[in-house]
Short mmCIF file of C-alpha atoms in Angstrom, two decimals:
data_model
loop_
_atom_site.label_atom_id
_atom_site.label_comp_id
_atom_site.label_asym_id
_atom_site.label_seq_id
_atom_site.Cartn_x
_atom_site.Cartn_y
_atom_site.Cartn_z
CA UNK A 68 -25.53 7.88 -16.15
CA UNK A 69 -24.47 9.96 -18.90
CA UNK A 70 -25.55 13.48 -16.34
CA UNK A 71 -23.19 11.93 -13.90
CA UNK A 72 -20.19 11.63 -16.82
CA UNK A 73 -21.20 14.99 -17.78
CA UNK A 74 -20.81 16.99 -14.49
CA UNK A 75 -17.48 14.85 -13.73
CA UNK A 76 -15.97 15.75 -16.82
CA UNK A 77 -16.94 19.54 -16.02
CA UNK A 78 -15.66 19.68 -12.60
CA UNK A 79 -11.92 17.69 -13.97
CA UNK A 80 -11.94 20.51 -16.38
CA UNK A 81 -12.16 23.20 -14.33
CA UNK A 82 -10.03 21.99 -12.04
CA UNK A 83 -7.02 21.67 -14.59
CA UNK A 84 -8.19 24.96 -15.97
CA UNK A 85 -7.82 26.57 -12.51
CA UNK A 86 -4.57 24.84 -11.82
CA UNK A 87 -3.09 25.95 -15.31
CA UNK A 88 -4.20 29.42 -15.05
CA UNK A 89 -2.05 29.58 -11.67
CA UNK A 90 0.83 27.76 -13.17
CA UNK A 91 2.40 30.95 -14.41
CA UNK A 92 2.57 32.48 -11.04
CA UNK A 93 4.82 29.81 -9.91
CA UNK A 94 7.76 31.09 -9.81
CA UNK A 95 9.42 30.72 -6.58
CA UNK A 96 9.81 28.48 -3.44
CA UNK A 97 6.94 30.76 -1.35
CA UNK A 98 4.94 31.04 -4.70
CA UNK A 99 4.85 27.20 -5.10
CA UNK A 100 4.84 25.99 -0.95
CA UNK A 101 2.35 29.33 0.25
CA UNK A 102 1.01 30.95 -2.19
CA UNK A 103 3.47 33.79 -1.91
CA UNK A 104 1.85 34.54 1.69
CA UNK A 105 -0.82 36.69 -0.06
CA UNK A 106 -4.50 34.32 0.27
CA UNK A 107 -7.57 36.36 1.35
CA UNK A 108 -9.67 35.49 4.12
CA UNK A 109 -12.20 34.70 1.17
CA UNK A 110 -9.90 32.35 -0.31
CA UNK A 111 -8.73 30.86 2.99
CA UNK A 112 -12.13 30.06 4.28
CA UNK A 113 -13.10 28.07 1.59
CA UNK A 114 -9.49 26.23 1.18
CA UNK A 115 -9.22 25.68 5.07
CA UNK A 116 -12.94 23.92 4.82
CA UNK A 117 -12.33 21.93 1.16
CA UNK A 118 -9.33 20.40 3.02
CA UNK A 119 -10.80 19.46 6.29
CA UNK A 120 -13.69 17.47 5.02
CA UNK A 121 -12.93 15.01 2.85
CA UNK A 122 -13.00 11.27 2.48
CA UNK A 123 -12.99 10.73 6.70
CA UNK A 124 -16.26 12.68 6.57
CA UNK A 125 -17.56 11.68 3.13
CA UNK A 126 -16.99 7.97 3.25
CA UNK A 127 -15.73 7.44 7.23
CA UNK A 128 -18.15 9.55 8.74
CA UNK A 129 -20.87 8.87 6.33
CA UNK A 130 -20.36 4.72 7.33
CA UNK A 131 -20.79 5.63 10.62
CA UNK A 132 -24.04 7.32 10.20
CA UNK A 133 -25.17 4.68 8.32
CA UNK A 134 -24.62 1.95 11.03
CA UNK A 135 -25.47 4.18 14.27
CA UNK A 136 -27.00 7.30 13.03
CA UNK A 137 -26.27 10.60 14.45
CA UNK A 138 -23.87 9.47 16.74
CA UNK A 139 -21.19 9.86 13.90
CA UNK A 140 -21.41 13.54 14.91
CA UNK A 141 -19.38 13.05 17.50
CA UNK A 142 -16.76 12.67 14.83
CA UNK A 143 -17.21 15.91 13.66
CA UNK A 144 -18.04 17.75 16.66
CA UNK A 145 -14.06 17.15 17.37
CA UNK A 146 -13.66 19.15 14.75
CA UNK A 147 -15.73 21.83 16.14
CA UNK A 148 -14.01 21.65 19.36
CA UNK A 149 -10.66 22.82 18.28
CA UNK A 150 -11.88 25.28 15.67
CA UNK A 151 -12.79 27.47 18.54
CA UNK A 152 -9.23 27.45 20.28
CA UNK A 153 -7.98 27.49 16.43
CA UNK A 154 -9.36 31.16 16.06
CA UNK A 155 -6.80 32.05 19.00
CA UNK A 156 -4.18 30.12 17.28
CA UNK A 157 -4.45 31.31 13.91
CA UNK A 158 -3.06 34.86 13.77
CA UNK A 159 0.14 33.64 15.83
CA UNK A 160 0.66 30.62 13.24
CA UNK A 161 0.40 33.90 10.28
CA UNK A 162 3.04 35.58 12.44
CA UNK A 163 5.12 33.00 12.68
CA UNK A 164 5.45 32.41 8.79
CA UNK A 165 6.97 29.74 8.04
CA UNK A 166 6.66 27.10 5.54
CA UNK A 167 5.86 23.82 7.56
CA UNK A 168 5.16 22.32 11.00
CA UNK A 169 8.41 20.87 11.41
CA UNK A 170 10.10 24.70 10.62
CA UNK A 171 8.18 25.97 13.68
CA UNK A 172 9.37 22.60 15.59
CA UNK A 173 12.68 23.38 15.00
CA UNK A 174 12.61 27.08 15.96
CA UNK A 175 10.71 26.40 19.17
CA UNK A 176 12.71 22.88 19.96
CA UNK A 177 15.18 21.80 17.67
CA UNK A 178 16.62 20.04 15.08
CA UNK A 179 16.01 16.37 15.99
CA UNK A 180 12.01 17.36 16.60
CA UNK A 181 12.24 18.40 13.59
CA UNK A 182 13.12 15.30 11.45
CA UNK A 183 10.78 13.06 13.79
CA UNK A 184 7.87 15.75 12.54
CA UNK A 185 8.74 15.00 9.72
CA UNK A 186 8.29 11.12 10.08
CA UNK A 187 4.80 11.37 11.66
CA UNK A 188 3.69 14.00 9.30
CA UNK A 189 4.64 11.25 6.37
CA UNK A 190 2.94 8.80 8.29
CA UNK A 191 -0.59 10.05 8.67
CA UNK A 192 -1.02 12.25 5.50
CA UNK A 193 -0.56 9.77 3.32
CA UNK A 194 -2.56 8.07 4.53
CA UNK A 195 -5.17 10.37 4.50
CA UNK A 196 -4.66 10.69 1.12
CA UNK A 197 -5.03 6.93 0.01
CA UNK A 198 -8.49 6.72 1.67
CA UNK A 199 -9.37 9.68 -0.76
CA UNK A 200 -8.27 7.58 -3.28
CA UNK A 201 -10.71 4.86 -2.36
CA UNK A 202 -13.32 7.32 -1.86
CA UNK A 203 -12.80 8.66 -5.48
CA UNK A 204 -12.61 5.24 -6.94
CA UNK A 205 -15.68 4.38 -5.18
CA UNK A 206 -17.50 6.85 -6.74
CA UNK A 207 -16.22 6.40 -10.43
CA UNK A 208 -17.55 2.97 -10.07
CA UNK A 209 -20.84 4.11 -8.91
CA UNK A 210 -20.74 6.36 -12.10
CA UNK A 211 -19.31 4.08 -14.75
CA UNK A 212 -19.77 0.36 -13.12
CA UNK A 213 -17.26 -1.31 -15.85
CA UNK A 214 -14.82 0.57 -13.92
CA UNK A 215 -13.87 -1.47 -10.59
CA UNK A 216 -13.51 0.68 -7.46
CA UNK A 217 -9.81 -0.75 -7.91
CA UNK A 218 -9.20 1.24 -10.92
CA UNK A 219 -11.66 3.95 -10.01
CA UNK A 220 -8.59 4.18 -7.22
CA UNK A 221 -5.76 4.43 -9.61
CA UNK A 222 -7.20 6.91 -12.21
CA UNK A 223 -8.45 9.18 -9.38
CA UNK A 224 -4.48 8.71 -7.73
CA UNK A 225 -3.15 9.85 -11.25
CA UNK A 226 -5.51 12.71 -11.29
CA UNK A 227 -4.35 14.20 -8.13
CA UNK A 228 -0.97 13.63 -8.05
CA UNK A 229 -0.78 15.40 -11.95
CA UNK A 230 -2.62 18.18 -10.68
CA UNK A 231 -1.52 18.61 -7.35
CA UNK A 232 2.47 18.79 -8.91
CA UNK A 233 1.26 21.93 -11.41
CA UNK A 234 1.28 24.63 -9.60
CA UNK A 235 1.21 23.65 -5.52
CA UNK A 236 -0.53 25.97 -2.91
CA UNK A 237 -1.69 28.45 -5.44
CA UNK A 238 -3.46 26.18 -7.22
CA UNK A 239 -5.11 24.24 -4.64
CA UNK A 240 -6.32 26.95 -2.66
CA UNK A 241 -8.38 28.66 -5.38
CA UNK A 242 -9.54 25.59 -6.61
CA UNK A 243 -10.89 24.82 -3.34
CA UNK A 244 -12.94 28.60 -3.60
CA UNK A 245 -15.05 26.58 -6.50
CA UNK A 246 -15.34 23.11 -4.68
CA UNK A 247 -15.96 24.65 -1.36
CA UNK A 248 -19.18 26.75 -2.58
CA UNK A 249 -19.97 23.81 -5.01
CA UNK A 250 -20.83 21.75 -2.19
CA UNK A 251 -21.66 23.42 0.58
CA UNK A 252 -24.71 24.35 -1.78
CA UNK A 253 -25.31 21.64 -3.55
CA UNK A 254 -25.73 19.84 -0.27
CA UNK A 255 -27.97 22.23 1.63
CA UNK A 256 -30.15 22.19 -1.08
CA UNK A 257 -29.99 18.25 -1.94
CA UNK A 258 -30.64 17.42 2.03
CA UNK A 259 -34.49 18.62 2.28
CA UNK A 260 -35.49 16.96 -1.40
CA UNK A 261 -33.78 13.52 -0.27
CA UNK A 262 -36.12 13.86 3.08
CA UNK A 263 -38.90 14.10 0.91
CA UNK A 264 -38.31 11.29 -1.44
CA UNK A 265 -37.97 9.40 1.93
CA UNK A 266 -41.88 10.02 2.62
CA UNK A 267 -40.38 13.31 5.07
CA UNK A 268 -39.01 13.34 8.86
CA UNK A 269 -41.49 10.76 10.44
CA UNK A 270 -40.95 8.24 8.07
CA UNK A 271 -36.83 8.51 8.31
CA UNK A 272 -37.43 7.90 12.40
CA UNK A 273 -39.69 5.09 11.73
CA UNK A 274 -37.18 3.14 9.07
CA UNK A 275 -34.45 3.04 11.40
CA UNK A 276 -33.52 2.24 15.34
CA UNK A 277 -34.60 4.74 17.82
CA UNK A 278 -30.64 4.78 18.47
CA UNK A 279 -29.92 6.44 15.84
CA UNK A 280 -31.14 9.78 17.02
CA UNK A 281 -29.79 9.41 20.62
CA UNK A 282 -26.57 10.94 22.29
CA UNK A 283 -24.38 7.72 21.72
CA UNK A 284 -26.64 5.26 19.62
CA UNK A 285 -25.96 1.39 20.47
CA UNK A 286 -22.35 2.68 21.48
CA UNK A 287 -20.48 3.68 25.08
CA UNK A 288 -19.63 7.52 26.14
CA UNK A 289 -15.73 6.01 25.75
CA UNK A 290 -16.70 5.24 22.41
CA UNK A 291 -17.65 8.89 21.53
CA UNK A 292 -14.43 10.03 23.19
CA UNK A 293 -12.41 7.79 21.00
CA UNK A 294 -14.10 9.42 17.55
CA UNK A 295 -13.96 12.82 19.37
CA UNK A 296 -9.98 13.47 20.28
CA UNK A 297 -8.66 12.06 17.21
CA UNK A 298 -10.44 14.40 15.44
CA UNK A 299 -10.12 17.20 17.98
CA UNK A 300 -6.04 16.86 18.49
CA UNK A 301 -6.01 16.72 14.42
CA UNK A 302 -7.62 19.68 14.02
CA UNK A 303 -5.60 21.64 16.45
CA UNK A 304 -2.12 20.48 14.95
CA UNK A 305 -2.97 20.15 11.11
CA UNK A 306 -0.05 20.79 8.90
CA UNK A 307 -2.33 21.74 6.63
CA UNK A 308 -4.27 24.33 8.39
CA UNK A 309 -0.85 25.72 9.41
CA UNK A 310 0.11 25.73 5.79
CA UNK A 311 -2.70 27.78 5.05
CA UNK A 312 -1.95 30.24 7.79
CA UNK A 313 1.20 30.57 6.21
CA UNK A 314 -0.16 31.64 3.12
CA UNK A 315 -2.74 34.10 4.66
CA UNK A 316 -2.10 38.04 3.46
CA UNK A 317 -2.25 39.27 6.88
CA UNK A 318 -2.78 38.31 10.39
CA UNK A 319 -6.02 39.85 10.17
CA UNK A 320 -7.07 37.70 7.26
CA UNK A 321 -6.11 34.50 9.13
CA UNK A 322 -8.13 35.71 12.02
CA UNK A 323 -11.41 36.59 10.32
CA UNK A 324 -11.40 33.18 8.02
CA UNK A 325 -11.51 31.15 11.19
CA UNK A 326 -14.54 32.38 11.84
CA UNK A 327 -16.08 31.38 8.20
CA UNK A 328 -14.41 28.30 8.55
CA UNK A 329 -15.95 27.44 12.07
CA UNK A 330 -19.27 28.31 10.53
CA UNK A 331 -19.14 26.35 7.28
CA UNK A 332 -17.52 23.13 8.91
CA UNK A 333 -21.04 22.93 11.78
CA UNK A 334 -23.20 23.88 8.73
CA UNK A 335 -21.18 20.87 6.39
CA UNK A 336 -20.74 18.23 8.36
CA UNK A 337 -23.72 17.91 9.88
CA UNK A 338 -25.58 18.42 6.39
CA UNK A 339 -22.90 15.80 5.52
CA UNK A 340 -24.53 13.09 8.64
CA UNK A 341 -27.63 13.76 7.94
CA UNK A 342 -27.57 13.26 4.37
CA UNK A 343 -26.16 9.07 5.01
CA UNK A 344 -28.79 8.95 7.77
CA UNK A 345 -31.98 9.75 5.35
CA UNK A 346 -30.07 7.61 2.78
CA UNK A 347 -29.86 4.85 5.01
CA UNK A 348 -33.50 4.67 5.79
CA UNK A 349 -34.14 4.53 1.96
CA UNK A 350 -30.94 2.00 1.34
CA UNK A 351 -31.27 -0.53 4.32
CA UNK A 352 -30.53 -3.47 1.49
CA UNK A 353 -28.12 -4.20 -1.45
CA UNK A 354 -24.79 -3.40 -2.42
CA UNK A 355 -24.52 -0.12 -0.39
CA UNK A 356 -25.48 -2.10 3.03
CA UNK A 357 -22.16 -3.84 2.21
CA UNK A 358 -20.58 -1.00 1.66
CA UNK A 359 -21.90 1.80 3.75
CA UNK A 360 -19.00 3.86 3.09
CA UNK A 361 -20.30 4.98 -0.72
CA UNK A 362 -23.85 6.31 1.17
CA UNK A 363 -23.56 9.59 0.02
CA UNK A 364 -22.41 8.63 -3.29
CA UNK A 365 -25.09 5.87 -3.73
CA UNK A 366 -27.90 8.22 -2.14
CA UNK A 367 -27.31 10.43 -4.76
CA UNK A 368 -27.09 8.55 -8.15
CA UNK A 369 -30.62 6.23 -7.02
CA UNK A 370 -32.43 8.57 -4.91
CA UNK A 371 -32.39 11.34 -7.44
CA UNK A 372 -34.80 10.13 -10.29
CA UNK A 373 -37.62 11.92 -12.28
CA UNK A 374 -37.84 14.87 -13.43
CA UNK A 375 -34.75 15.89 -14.95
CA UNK A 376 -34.16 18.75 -12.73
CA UNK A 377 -33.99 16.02 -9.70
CA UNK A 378 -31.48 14.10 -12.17
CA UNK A 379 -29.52 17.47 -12.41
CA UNK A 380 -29.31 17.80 -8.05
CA UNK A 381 -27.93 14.36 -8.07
CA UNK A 382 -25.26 14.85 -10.63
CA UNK A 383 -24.11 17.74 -8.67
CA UNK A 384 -24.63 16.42 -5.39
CA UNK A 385 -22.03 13.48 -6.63
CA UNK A 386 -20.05 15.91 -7.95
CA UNK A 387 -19.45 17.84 -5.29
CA UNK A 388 -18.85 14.51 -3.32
CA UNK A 389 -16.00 13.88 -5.54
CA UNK A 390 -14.65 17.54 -5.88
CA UNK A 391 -14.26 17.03 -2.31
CA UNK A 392 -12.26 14.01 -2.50
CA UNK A 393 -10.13 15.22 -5.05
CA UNK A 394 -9.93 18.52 -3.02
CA UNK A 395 -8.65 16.63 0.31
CA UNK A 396 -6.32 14.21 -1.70
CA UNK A 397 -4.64 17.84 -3.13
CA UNK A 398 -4.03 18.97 0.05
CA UNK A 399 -2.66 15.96 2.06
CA UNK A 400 -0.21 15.24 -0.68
CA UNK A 401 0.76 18.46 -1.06
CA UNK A 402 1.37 18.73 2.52
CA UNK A 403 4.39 16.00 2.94
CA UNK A 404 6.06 16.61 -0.25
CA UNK A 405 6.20 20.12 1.14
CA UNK A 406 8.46 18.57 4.17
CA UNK A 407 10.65 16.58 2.19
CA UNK A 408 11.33 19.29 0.46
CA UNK A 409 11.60 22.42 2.64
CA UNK A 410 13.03 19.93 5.63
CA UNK A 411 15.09 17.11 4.22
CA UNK A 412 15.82 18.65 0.56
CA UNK A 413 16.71 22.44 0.74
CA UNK A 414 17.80 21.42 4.77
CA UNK A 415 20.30 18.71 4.23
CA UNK A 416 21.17 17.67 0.77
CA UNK A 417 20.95 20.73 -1.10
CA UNK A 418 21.45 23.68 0.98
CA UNK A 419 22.09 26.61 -2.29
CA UNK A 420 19.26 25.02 -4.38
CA UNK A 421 17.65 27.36 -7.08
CA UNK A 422 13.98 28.31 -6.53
CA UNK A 423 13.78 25.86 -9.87
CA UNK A 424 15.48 23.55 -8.74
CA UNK A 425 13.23 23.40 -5.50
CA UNK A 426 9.89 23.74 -7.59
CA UNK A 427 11.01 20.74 -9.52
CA UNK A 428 11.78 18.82 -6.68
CA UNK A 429 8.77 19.65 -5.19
CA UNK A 430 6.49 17.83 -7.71
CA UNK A 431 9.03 15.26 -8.16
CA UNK A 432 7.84 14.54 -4.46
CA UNK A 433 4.31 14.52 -5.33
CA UNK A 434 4.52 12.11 -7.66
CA UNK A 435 6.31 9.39 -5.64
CA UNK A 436 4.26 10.47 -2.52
CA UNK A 437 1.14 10.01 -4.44
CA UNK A 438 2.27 6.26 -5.62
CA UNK A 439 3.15 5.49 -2.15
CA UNK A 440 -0.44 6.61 -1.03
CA UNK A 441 -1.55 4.66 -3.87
CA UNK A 442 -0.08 1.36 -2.67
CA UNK A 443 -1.56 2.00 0.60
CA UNK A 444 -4.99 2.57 -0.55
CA UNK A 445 -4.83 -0.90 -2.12
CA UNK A 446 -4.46 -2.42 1.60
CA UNK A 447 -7.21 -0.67 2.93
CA UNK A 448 -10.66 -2.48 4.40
CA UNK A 449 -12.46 0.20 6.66
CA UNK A 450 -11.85 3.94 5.25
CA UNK A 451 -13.43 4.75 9.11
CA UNK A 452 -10.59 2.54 10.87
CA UNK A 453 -7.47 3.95 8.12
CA UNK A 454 -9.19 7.79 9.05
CA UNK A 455 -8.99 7.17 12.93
CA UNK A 456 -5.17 5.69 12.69
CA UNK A 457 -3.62 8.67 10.55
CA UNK A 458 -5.39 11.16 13.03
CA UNK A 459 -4.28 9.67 15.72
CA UNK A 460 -0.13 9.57 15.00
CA UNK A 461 -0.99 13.03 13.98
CA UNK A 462 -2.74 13.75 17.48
CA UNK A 463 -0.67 11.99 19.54
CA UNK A 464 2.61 12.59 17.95
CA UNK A 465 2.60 16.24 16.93
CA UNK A 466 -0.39 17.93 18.43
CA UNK A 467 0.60 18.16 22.25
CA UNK A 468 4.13 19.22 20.95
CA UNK A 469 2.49 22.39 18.43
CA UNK A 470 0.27 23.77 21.07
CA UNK A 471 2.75 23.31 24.18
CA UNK A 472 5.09 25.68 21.48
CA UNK A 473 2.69 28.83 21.65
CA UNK A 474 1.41 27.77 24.73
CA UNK A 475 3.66 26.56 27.53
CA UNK A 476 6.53 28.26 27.82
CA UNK A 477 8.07 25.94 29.70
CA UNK A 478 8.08 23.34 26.95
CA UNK A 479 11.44 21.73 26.58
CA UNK A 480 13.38 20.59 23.22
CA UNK A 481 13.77 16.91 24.83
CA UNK A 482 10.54 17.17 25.93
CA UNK A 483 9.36 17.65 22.60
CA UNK A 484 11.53 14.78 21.10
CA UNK A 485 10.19 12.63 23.62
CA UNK A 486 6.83 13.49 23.12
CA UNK A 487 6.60 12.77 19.24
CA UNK A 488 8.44 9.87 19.51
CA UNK A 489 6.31 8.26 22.05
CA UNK A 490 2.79 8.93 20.30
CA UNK A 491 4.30 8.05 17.16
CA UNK A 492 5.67 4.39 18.78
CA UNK A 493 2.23 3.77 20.36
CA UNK A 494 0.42 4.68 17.60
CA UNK A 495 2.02 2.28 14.86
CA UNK A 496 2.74 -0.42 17.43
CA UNK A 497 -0.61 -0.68 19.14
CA UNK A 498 -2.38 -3.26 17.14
CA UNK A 499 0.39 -5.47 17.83
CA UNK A 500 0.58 -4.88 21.57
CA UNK A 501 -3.17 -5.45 22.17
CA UNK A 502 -3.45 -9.36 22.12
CA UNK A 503 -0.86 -9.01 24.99
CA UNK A 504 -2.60 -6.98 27.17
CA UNK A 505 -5.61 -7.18 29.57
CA UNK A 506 -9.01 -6.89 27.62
CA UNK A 507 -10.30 -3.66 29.31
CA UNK A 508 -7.49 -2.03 27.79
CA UNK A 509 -6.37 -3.54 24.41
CA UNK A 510 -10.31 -3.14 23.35
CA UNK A 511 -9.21 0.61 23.44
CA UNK A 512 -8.37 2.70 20.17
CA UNK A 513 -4.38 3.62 20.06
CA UNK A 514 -5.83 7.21 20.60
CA UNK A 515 -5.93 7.19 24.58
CA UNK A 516 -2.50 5.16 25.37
CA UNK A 517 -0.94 7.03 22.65
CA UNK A 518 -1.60 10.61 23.62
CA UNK A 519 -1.12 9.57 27.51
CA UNK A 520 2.00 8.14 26.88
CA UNK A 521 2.65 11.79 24.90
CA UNK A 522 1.76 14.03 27.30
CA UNK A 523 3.12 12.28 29.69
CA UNK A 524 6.68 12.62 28.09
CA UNK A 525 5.85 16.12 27.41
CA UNK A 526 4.82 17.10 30.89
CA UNK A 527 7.44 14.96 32.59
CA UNK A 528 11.02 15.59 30.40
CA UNK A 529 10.15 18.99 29.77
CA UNK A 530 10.11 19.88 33.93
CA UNK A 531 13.26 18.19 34.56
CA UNK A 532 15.04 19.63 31.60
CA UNK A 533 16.81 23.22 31.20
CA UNK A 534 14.40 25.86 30.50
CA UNK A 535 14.03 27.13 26.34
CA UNK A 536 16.17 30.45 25.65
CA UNK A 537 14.66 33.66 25.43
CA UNK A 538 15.54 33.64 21.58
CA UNK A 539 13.39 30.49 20.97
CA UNK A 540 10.69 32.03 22.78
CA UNK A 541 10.21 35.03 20.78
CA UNK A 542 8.98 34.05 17.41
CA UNK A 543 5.78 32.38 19.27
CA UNK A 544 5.06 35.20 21.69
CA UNK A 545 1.65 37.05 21.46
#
């Protein structure tokens, strides 16, 4: 295990060395929330794709391949789905150029959309973030198994909240640039040499159910939908994404790293599917069939034995596992303390704050945001189920609301209100509505009801509302 230790303690290195070396650039409110609007398309591509796939493709996506094979792609291939409308979205979000979804929910709607944005943004990036923390503890445990995946949790939640606070966007874009080629090549290359120790392709198909390679597995087409939308409607109203847009040099530059991004993310995740699918038809027994979320992980720190250039693939393959985790955990705590700051903070209790003052706030905000995610991850029994919820407020609540604002002109601010507020109210009170309803319906994920109930609101307020001014419309026009 010492390899393992080895690479870690490389890869925490460089990622404080990265986040230093930025530290001195920080030196105002758009230096610390965007970057100072000046990313590359280079940059962005890789930042855009180390924040998307994290722990709900890692350890979420990865348990689902495990139990029904490549059905879990159906997960991902949400993804995929609104990355192609995203590349129409993306130079309008750089135009826009703001700071944070609920800035462009207050220019397009108003002010009380803004503070429930706000809420559901809280909501599900947090946690987001305390299922990375579970993922990284998971590892560490794997790595050094005195350490319980309890304390794995909290070490990892100390990391990323101390470097997350250094030096904000700057830093966690670039240091994505290193974890985003990291794995996208350590994985390509580990997936073919894990096939192989399996005894190759025919003996994978023969280890597990013929399920596992169909269309939807042991599972129903409503099933598939229910992994697919989630992901989908997160995708096409990610803060973070936005964020990123934000911080792009150019409109051009936002444009053209879509296009890397949709090509890495296909490439990743299903790299990412197939990877828990070999290792489950090496791992059908022991500790990992327990828990099938640490596949990946557990694939790579017993599969990879011999020679010690094998050893050297699996150190790096579980390194680039947890740069990954670490990368997401950045981003989706970054992301909310960035609202509290730029839209409760700076908005409401102090109006003339000094770019200091603001900077210091901001990783005050990290820190308590990372201790509530912390407490969170503590609760948590299925990183697939805790993945599915925080997409879903965030699909339900904000998505409809975000496209419908450079889409639909006719979108109204009530409409809007109503909107978040009912996704965000289905969402969070679902489980407790279900043993009161019929079975047909409460066997349903919160996704369906929720962003019915949303759209509904939307559709329905909006048309019986004033129309939005001209002046509202302009800042989201083509």
């Amino acid at each position: 295990m010492n390899l393992y230790a080895i690479v870690l303690g490389i890869i925490v290195v460089t990622l404080l060395g990265v986040s230093l070396a930025r530290l001195g650039k920080v030196k105002t409110k758009a230096d610390y929330l965007v970057a100072g609007r000046t990313l590359p398309a280079f940059v962005l591509v890789f930042t855009l794709l180390s924040s998307w796939i994290g722990s709900g493709s890692l350890l979420g996506g990865a348990e689902n391949a495990y139990k029904h094979g490549f059905y879990a792609l159906w997960q991902g291939g949400g993804g995929w789905a609104g990355l192609a409308l995203i590349y129409f979205i993306a130079p309008r979000a750089r135009k826009f150029a703001q700071f944070t979804i609920p800035d462009l929910l207050e220019s397009r709607y108003n002010q009380t959309a803004r503070v429930l944005g706000v809420i559901a943004v809280l909501f599900a990036y947090t946690a987001i973030t305390s299922y990375q923390f579970i993922g990284g503890g998971d590892i560490l445990h794997l790595i050094f198994p005195q350490v319980s995946a309890v304390e794995g949790a909290c070490i990892l939640a100390a990391f990323v909240i101390v470097f997350t606070a250094i030096a904000g966007m700057g830093s966690v874009a670039y240091m994505d640039v290193v974890i985003g080629l990291m794995a996208t090549v350590t994985m390509i290359v580990a997936l073919p040499v894990l096939i192989h120790t399996a005894g190759g392709w025919s003996a994978v198909h023969a280890a597990l159910p013929v399920t596992h390679f169909t269309v939807f597995s042991d599972m129903k087409p409503i099933n598939a939908l229910e992994l697919f939308l989630p992901t989908c409607l997160l995708m096409l109203g990610n803060q973070s994404m936005y964020q990123k847009f934000f911080s792009a040099k150019s409109e051009k530059d936002a444009t053209r790293a879509t296009v890397g991004w949709i090509i890495g993310t296909v490439i990743l995740e299903t790299v990412i599917v197939a990877i828990a699918v070999v290792g489950s038809a090496i791992f059908r027994t022991g500790e990992v069939a327990e828990r099938p979320r640490e596949i990946l992980a557990y694939s790579a720190t017993h599969a990879f034995n011999g020679s010690k250039p094998l050893q050297l693939l699996g150190a790096l393959l579980v390194g680039a596992i947890f740069a990954k985790v670490v990368s997401t955990a950045n981003n989706y705590l970054f992301s909310p303390a960035t609202n509290l700051v730029n839209d409760v903070f700076a908005r409401y209790i102090m109006k003339d704050a000094s770019n200091k003052t603001i900077v210091w706030v901001s990783r005050g905000m990290v820190v308590l945001l990372g201790c509530w995610a912390l407490v969170q991850a503590l609760r948590i029994k299925s990183v697939l189920a805790m993945s599915l919820y925080a997409y879903t407020i965030y699909a339900a609540a904000l998505t409809p609301v975000i496209l419908a604002a450079f889409f639909w002109k006719r979108a109204t601010a009530k409409g809007a209100v109503a909107s978040i507020a009912a996704g965000t109210v289905v969402t969070v009170g679902w489980d407790y509505l279900t043993p009161h309803l019929p079975t047909a319906i409460g066997a349903r994920d919160a996704i369906l009801p929720a962003l019915v109930a949303s759209l509904i609101c939307l559709f329905t307020v909006s048309l019986l509302t004033k129309k939005p001014s001209a002046e509202q419309l302009a800042p989201f026009a083509e």
